[in-house]
PDB file of C-alpha atoms in Angstrom:
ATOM      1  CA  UNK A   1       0.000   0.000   0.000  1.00 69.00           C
ATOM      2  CA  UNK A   2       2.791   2.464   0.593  1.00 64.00           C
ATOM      3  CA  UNK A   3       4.485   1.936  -2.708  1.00 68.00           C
ATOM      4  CA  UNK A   4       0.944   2.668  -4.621  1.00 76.00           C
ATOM      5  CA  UNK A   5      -0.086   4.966  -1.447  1.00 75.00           C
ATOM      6  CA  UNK A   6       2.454   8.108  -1.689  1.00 70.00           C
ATOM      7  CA  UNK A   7       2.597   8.602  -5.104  1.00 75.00           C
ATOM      8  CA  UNK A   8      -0.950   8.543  -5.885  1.00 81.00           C
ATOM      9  CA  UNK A   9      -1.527  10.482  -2.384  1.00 79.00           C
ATOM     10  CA  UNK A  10       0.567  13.433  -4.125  1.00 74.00           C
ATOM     11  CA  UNK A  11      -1.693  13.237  -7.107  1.00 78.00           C
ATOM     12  CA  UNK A  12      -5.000  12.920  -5.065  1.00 81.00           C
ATOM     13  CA  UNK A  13      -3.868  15.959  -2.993  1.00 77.00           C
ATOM     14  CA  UNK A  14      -3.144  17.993  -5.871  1.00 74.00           C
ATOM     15  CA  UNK A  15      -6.804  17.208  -7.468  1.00 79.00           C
ATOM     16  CA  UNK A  16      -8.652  18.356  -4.391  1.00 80.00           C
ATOM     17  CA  UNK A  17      -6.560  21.427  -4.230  1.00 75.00           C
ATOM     18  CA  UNK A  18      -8.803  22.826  -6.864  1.00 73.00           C
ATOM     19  CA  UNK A  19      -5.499  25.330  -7.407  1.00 66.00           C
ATOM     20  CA  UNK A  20      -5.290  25.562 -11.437  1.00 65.00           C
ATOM     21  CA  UNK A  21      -2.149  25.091 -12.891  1.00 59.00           C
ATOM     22  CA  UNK A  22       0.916  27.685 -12.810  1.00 58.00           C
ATOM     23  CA  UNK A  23       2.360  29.569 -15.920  1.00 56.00           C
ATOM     24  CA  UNK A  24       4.972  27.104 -17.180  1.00 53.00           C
ATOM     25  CA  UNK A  25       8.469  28.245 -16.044  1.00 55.00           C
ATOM     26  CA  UNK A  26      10.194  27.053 -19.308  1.00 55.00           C
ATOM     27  CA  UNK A  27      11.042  23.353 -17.709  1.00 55.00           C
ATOM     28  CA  UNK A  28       7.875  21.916 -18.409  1.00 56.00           C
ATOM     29  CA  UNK A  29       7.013  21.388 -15.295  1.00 56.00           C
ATOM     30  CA  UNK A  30       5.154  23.816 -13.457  1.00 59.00           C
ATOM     31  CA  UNK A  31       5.104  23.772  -9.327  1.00 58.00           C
ATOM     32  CA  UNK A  32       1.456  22.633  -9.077  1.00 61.00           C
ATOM     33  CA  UNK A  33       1.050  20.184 -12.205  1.00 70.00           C
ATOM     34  CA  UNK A  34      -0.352  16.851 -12.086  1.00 74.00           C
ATOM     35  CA  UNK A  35       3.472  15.721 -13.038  1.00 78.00           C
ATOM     36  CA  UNK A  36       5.152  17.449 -10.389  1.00 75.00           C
ATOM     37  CA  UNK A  37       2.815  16.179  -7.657  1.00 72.00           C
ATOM     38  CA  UNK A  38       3.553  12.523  -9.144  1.00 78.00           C
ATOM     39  CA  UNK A  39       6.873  12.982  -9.249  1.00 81.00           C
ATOM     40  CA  UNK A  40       7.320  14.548  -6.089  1.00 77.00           C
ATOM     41  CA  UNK A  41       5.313  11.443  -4.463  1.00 75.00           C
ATOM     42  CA  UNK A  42       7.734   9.195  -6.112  1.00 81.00           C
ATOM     43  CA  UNK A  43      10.758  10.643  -5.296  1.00 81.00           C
ATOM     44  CA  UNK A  44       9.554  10.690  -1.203  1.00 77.00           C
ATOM     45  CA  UNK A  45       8.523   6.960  -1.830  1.00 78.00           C
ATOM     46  CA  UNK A  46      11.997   5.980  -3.421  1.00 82.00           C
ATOM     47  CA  UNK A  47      13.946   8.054  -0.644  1.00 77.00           C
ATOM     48  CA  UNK A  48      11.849   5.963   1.697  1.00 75.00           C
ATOM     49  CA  UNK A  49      12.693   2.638   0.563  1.00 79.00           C
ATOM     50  CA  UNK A  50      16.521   3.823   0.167  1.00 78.00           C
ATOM     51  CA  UNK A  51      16.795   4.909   3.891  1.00 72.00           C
ATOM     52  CA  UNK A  52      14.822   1.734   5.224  1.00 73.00           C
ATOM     53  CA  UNK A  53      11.897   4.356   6.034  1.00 73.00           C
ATOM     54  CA  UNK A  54      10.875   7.798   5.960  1.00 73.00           C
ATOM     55  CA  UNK A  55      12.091  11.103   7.479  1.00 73.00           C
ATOM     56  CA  UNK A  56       8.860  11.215   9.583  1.00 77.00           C
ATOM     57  CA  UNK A  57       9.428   7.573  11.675  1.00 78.00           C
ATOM     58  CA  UNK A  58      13.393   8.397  12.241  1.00 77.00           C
ATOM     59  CA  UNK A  59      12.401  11.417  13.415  1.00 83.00           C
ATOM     60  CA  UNK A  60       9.274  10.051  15.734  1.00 81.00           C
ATOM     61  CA  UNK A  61      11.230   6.517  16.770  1.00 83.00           C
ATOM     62  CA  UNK A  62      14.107   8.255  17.653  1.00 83.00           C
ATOM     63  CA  UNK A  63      12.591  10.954  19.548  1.00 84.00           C
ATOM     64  CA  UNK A  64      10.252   8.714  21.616  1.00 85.00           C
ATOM     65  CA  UNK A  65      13.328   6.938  22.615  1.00 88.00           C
ATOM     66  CA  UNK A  66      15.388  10.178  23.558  1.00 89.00           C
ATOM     67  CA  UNK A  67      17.863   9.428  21.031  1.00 87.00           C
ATOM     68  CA  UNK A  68      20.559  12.203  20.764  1.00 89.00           C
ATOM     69  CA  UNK A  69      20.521  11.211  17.129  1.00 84.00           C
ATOM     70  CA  UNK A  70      16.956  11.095  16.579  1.00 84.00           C
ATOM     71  CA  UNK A  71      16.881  15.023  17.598  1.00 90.00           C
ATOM     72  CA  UNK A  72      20.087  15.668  15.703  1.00 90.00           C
ATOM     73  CA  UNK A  73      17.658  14.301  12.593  1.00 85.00           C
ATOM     74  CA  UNK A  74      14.671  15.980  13.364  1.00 87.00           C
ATOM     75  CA  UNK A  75      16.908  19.175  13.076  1.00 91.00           C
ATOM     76  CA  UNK A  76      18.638  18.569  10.355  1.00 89.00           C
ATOM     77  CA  UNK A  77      15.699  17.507   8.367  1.00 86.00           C
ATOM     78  CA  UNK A  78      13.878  21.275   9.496  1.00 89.00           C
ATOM     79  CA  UNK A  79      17.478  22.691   8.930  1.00 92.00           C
ATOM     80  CA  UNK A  80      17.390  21.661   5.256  1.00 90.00           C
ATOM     81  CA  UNK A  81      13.501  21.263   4.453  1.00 87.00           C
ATOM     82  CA  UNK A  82      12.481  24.642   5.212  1.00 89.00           C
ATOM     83  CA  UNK A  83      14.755  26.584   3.103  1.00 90.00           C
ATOM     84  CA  UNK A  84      14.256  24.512   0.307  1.00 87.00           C
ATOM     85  CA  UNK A  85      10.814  24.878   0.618  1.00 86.00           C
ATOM     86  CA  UNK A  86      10.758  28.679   0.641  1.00 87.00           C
ATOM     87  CA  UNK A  87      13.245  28.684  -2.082  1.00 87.00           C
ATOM     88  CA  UNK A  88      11.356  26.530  -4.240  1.00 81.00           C
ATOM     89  CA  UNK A  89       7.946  29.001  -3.353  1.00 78.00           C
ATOM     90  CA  UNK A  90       9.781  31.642  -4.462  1.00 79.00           C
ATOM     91  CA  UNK A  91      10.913  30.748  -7.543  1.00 71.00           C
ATOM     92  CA  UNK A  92       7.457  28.884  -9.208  1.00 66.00           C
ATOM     93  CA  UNK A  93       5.545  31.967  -7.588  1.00 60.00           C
TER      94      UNK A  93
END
């Protein structure tokens, strides 16, 4: 379920977002296309699998157990996800 689950989870949410579709940037890929949302889902499911499970659990496992490393994570995944996100914001807005 969580190989056909993420990937078509990124495509569900992006249908009942009722947002239309950006101006294309000159990729062919514009930040809220049908594509991108696959793609996107895809790329979190592969990462996933790689790593032996997702951001979210080695954050939550590791912080339930008081792991040093399991708060080291948690910050380096806000450290790095939060920047990207605003800098990918600002350049498809």
């Amino acid at each position: 379920m969580l190989v056909l689950g993420i990937p078509l989870g990124g495509f569900l949410a992006y249908q009942l977002s009722g947002e239309k579709p950006a101006a294309n940037t000159g990729s062919g890929l514009s930040a809220t296309s049908p594509l991108t949302a696959f793609l996107g889902g895809f790329l979190v499911l592969f990462g996933a699998r790689m790593a032996g499970g997702c951001t979210t659990g080695h954050v939550l496992s590791g912080m339930a157990q008081l792991s040093i490393a399991g708060f080291l994570f948690a910050a380096a995944v806000f450290a790095g996800g939060i920047p990207t996100a605003l800098l990918l914001k600002r350049r498809w807005s």
